[in-house]
mmCIF file of C-alpha atoms in Angstrom:
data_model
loop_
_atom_site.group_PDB
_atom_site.id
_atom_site.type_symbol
_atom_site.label_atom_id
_atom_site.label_comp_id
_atom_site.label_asym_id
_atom_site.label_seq_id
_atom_site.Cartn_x
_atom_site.Cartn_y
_atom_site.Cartn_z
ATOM 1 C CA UNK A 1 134.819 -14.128 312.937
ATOM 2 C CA UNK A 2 136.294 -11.808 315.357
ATOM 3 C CA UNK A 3 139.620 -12.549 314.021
ATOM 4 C CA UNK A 4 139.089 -11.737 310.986
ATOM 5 C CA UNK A 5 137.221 -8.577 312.026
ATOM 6 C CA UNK A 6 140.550 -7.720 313.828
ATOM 7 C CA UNK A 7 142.581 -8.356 311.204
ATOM 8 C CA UNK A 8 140.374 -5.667 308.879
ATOM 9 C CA UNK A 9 140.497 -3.184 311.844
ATOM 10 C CA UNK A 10 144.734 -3.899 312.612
ATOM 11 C CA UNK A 11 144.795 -3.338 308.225
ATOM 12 C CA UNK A 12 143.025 0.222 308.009
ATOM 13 C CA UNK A 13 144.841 1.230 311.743
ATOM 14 C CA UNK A 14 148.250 0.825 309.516
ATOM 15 C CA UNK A 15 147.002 1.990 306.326
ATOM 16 C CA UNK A 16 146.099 5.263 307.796
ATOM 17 C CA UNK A 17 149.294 5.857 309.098
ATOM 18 C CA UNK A 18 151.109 5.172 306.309
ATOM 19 C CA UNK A 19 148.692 7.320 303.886
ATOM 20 C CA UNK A 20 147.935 9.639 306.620
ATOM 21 C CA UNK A 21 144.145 9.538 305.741
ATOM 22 C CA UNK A 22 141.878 9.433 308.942
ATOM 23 C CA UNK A 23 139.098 5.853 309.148
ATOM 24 C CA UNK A 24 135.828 5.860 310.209
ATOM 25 C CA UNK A 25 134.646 2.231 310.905
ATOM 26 C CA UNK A 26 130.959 1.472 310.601
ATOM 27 C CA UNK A 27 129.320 -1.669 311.723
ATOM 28 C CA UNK A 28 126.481 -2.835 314.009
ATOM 29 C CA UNK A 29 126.758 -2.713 317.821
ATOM 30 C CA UNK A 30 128.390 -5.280 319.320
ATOM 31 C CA UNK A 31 131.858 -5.677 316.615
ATOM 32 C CA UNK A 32 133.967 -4.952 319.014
ATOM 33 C CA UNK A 33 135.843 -1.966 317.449
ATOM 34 C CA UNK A 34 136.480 -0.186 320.538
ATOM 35 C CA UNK A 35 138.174 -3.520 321.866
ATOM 36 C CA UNK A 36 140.517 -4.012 318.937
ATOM 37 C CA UNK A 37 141.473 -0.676 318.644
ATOM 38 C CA UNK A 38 142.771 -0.827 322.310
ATOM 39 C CA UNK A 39 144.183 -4.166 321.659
ATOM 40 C CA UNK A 40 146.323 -2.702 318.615
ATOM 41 C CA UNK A 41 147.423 0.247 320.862
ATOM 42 C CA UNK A 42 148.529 -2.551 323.562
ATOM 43 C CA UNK A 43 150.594 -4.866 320.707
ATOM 44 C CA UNK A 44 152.514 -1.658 318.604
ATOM 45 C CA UNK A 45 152.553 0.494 321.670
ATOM 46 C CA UNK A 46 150.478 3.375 321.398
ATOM 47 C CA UNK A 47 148.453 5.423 323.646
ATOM 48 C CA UNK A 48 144.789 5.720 323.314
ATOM 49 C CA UNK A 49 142.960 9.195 323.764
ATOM 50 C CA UNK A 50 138.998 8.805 323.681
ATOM 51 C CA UNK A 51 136.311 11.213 322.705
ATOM 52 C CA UNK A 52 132.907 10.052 322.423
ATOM 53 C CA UNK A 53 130.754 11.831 320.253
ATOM 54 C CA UNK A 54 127.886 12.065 323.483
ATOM 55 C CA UNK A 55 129.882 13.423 325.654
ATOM 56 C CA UNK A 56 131.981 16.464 324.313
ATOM 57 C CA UNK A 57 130.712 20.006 323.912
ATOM 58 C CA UNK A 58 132.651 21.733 321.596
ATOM 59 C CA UNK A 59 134.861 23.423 323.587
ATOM 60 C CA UNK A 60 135.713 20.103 324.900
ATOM 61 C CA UNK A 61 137.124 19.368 321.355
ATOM 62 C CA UNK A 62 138.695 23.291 320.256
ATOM 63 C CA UNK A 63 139.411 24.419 324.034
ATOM 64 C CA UNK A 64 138.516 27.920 326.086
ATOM 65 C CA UNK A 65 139.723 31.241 325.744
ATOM 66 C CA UNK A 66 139.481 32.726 328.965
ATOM 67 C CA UNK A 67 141.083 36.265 330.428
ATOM 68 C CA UNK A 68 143.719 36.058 332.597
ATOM 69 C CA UNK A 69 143.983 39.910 333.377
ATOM 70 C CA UNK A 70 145.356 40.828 330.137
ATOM 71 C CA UNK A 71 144.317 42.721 327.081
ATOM 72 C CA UNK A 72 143.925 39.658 324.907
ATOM 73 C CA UNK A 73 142.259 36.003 325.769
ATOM 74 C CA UNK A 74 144.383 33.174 326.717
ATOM 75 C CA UNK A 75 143.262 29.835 324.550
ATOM 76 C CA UNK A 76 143.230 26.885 327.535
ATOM 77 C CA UNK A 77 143.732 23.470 325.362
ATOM 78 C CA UNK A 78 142.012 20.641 326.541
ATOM 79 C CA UNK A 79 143.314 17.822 328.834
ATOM 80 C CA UNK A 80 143.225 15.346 325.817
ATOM 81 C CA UNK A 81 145.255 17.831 323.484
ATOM 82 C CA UNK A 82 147.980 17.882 326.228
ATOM 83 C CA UNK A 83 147.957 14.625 327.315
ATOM 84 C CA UNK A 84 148.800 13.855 323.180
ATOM 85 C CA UNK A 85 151.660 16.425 323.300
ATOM 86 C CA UNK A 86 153.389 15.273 326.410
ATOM 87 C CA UNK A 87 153.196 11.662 326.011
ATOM 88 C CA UNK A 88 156.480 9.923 325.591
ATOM 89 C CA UNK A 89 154.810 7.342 322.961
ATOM 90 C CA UNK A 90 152.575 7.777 319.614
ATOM 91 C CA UNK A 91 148.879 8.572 320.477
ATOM 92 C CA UNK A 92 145.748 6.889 319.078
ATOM 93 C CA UNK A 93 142.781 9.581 318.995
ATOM 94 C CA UNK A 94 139.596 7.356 318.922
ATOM 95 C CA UNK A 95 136.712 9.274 318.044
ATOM 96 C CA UNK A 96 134.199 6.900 319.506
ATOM 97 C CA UNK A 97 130.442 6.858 318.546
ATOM 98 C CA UNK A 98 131.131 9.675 315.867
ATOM 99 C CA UNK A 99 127.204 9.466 314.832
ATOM 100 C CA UNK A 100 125.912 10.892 318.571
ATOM 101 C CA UNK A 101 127.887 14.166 318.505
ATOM 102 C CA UNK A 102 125.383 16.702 318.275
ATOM 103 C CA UNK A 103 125.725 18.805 314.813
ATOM 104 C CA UNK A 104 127.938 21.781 316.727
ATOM 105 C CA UNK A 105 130.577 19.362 318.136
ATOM 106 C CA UNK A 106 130.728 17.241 314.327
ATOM 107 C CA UNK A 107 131.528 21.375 312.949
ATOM 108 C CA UNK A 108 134.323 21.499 315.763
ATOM 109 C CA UNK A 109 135.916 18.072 314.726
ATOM 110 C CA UNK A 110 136.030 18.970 311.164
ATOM 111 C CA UNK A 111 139.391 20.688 311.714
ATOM 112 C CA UNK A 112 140.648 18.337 314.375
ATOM 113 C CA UNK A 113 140.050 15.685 311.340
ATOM 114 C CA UNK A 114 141.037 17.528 307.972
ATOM 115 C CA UNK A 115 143.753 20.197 309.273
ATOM 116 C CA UNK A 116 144.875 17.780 312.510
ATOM 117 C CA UNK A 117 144.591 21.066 314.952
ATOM 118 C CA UNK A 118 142.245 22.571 317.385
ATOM 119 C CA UNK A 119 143.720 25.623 316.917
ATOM 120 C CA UNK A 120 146.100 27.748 314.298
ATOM 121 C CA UNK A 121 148.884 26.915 316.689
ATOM 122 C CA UNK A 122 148.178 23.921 318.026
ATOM 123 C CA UNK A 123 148.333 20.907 315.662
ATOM 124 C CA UNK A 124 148.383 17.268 316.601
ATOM 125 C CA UNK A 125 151.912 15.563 316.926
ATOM 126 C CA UNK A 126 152.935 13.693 313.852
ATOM 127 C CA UNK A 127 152.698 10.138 314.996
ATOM 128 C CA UNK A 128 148.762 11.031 316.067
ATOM 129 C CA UNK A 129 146.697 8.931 314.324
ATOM 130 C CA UNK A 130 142.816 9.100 314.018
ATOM 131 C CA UNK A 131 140.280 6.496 314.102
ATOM 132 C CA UNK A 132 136.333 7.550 314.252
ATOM 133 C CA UNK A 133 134.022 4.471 314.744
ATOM 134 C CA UNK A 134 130.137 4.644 314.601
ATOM 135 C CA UNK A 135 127.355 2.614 314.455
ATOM 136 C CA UNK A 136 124.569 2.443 311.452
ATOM 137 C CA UNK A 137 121.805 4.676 311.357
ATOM 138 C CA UNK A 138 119.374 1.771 312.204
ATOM 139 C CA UNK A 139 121.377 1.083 315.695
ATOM 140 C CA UNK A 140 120.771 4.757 316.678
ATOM 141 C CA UNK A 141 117.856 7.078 317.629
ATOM 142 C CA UNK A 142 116.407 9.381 314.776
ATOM 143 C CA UNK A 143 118.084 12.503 316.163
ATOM 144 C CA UNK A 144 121.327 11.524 315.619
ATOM 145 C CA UNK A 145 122.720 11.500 312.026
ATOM 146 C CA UNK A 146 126.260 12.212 310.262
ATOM 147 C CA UNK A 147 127.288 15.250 308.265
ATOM 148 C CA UNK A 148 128.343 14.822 305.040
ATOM 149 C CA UNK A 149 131.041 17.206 305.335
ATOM 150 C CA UNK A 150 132.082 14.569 308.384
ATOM 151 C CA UNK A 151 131.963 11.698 306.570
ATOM 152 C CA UNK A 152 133.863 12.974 303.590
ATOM 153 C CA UNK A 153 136.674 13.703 305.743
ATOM 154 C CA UNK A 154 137.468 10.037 306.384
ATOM 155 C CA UNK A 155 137.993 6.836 304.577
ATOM 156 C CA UNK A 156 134.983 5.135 305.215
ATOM 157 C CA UNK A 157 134.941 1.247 306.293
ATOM 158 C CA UNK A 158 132.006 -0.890 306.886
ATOM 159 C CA UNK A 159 133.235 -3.697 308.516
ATOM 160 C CA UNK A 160 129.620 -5.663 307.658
ATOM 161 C CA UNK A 161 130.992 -5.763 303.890
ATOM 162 C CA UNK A 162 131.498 -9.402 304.762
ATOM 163 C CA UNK A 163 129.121 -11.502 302.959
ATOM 164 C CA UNK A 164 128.809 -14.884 305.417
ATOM 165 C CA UNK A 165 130.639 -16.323 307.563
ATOM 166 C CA UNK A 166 131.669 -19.163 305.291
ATOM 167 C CA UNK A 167 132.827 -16.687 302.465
ATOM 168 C CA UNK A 168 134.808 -15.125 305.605
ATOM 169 C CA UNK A 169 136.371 -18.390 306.796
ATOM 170 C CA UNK A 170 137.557 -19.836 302.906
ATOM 171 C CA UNK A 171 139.334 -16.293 302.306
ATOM 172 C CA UNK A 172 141.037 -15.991 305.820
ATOM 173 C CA UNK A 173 142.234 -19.644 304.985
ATOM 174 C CA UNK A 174 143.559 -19.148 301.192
ATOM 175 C CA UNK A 175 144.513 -15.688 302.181
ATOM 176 C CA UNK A 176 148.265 -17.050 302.780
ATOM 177 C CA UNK A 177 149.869 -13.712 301.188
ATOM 178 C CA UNK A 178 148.475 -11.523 303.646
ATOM 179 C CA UNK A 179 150.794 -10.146 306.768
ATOM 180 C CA UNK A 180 150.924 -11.656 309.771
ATOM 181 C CA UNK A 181 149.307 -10.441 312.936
ATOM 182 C CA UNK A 182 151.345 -7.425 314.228
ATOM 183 C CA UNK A 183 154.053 -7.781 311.788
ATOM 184 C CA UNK A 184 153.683 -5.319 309.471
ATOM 185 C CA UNK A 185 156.585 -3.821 307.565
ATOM 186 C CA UNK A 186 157.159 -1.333 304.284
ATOM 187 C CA UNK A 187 158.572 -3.015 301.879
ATOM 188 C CA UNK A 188 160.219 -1.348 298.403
ATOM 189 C CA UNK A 189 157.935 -1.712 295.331
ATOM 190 C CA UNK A 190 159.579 -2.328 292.196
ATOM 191 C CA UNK A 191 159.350 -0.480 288.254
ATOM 192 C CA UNK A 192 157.025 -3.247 287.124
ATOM 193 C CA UNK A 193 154.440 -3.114 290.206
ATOM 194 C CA UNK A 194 154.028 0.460 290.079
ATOM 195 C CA UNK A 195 153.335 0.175 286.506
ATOM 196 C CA UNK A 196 151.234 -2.522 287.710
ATOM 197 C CA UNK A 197 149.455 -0.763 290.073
ATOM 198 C CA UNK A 198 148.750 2.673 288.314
ATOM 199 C CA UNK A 199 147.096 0.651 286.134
ATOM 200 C CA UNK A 200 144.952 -0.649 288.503
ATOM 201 C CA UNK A 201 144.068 1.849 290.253
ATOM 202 C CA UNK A 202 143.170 3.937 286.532
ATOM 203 C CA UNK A 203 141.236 0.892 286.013
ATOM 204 C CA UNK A 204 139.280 1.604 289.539
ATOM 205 C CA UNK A 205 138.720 5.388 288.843
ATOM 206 C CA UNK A 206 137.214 4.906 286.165
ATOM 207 C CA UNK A 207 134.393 2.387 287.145
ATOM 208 C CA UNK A 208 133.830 5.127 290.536
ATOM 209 C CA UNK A 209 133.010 7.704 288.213
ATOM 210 C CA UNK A 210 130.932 5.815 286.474
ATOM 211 C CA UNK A 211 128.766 4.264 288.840
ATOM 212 C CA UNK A 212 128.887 7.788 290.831
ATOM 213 C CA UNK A 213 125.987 9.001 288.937
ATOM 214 C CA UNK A 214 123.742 7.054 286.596
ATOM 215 C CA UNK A 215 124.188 9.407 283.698
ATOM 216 C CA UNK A 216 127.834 10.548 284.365
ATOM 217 C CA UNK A 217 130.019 9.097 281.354
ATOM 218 C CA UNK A 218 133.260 7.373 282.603
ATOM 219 C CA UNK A 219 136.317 9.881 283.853
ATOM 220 C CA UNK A 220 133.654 12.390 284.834
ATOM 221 C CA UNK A 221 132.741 13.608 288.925
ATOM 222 C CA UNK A 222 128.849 15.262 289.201
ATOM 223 C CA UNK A 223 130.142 18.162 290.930
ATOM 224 C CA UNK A 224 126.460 19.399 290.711
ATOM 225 C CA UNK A 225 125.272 16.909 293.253
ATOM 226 C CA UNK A 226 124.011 18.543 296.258
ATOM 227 C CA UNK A 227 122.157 15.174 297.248
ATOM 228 C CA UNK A 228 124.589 14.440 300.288
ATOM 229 C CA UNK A 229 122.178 15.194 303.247
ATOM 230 C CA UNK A 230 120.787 12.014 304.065
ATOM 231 C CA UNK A 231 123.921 10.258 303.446
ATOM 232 C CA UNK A 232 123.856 8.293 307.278
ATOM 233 C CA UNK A 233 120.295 6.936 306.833
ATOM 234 C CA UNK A 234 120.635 6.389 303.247
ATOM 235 C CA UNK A 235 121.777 2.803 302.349
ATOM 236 C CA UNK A 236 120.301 0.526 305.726
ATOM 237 C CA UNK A 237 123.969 -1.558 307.108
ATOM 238 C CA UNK A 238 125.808 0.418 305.057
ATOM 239 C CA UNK A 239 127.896 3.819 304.645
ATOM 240 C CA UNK A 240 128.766 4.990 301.196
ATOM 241 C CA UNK A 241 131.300 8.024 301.147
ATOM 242 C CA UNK A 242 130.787 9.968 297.505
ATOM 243 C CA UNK A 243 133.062 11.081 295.310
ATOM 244 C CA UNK A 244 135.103 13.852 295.577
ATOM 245 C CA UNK A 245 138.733 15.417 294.878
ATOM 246 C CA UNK A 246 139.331 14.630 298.560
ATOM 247 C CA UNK A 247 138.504 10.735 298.588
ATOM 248 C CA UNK A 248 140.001 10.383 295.036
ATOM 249 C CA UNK A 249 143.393 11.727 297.032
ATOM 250 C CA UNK A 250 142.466 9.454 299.868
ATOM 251 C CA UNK A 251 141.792 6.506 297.641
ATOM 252 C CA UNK A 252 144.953 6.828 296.220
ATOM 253 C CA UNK A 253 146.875 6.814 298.826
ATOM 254 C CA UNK A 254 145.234 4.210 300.827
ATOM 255 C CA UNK A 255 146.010 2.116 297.817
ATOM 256 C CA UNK A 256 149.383 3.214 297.505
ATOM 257 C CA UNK A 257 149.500 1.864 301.510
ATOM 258 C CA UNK A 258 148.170 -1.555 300.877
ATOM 259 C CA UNK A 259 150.852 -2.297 297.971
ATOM 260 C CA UNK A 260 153.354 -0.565 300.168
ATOM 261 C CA UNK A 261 152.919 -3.075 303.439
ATOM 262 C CA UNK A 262 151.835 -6.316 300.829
ATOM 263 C CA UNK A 263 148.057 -6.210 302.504
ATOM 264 C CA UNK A 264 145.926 -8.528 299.831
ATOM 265 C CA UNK A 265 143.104 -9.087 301.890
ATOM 266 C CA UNK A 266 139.675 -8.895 300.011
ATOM 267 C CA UNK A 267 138.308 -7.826 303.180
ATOM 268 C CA UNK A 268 140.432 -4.973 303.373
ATOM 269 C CA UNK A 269 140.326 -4.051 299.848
ATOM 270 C CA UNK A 270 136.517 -3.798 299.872
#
C-alpha cells in the first residue's frame, strides 16, 4: 500500500511542477505524506522548507516591517523566505497540517499560494514548488476548519480515493504503462493525441458542470453558489474542491501534465 501511496504523492509532486498548480493532499493520519514528500526531495534533489499550519503567526508567513531610524518601514522577510532564495538547489515549500492554521494565517497564505509572494517584491524563486497536506475534518478538533478561498487555491487530492486494497494491488500490477519510480521525463505529444486529448478533456468538462449543481444543464458553472462554507466538514474522508474558472485552468493543465510525462495511473487520475 505505501508504495502505491508514494507513487500517487511522487505523480502530483511532478504534475505540479510541470502545470505550476499548487496540491493539497488530504488523507487520514498516519499516510505518511510528510515522509514521502521528504523522500522525493532526497531522490530529485530538492530542499524542503516546512510551515505547519499550528505553528506560524502571520507574520511568520508575510514577514515584519520594522523602523530602522528612517522615514519609511523596512519589510524583514522571514528565515524560510531567505533560506528559499539563497539555496543553491530547487526548494520544496511543504505547507504541513494546512487545516490547523488559525483563519488569519490561512488569509496570509492565500498570496504565498495564488501570487507565489509574501510581498509585492518578493516572489518565490521559479523552481519553488508548493505542496499543502492536511488531514480530514474527522481527524481534527471542531475549531479547526479550511477556507474555501484556501482550498480553491490548490488542486485538491485525497489520497483515500482508493477503494481496497485489492483494487489497489490488481491496478499497480496491470499498470505496466505508468513511469517508473523517479524517472520521470517530458516527452513530445503528437497532432493525433492532442486531438485526442482535447477531446477528452471536453468530454470531462462537461460531466463537472453537470454534476456541479443538480439543476445546472451541461456547459454551465452556478456562479450563484455561495454554499462553500462548510466545504472541510462537508463530505466525511473526503475533500471536494468546486468549480470555478480557477480549477477549470488548473484542471487543464494538470491534465495537460499527465499526457505530457505519460502518467496513466487511475490513482492519479482520480
Amino acid at each position: 500500500i505505501m508504495i502505491m501511496i508514494q507513487q500517487t504523492i511522487y505523480d502530483m509532486i511532478e504534475l505540479s511542477k510541470v502545470s505550476k498548480v499548487p496540491v493539497l493532499m488530504m488523507s487520514n493520519p498516519g499516510f505518511g505524506k510528510t515522509t514521502i514528500v521528504n523522500r522525493y526531495a532526497r531522490d530529485f534533489g530538492y530542499n524542503v522548507e516546512i510551515l505547519i499550519g499550528s505553528r506560524h503567526s502571520h507574520e511568520d508567513i508575510t514577514g515584519y516591517y520594522v523602523n530602522n531610524g528612517g522615514a519609511t518601514l523596512t519589510h524583514m522577510s522571514p528565515a524560510w523566505y531567505d533560506r528559499i532564495i539563497n539555496s543553491d538547489k530547487p526548494t520544496i515549500l511543504f505547507i504541513d497540517e494546512l487545516p490547523t492554521a488559525p483563519e488569519y494565517v490561512q488569509g496570509a497564505l492565500l498570496s504565498l499560494v495564488c501570487d507565489r509572494e509574501i510581498s509585492v517584491d518578493k516572489k518565490l524563486r521559479e523552481d519553488t514548488l508548493v505542496i499543502a497536506a492536511g488531514n480530514y475534518a474527522e481527524n481534527m478538533p471542531e475549531t479547526f476548519t479550511l477556507l474555501s478561498s484556501i482550498i480553491n487555491r490548490f488542486c485538491v487530492v485525497n489520497i483515500t480515493e482508493f477503494e481496497s486494497q485489492m483494487d489497489l494491488l490488481d491496478e499497480f500490477l496491470a499498470d505496466t504503462d505508468a513511469p517508473e519510480m523517479n524517472k520521470y521525463k517530458e516527452i513530445e505529444l503528437s497532432d493525433e493525441e492532442k486531438i485526442s486529448f482535447k477531446k477528452d478533456v471536453k468530454k470531462a468538462f462537461e460531466q463537472l458542470f453537470s454534476s456541479y449543481h443538480e439543476t445546472s444543464p451541461k456547459g454551465f458553472i452556478n456562479l450563484n453558489n455561495a454554499d462553500l462554507s462548510n466545504m472541510f466538514n462537508a463530505v466525511p474522508g473526503k475533500l471536494y474542491n468546486f468549480i470555478s474558472p480557477r480549477t477549470i485552468n488548473y484542471y487543464h493543465r494538470m491534465c495537460l501534465g499527465c499526457l505530457s510525462l505519460g502518467i496513466t495511473s487511475h490513482n492519479t487520475l482520480n
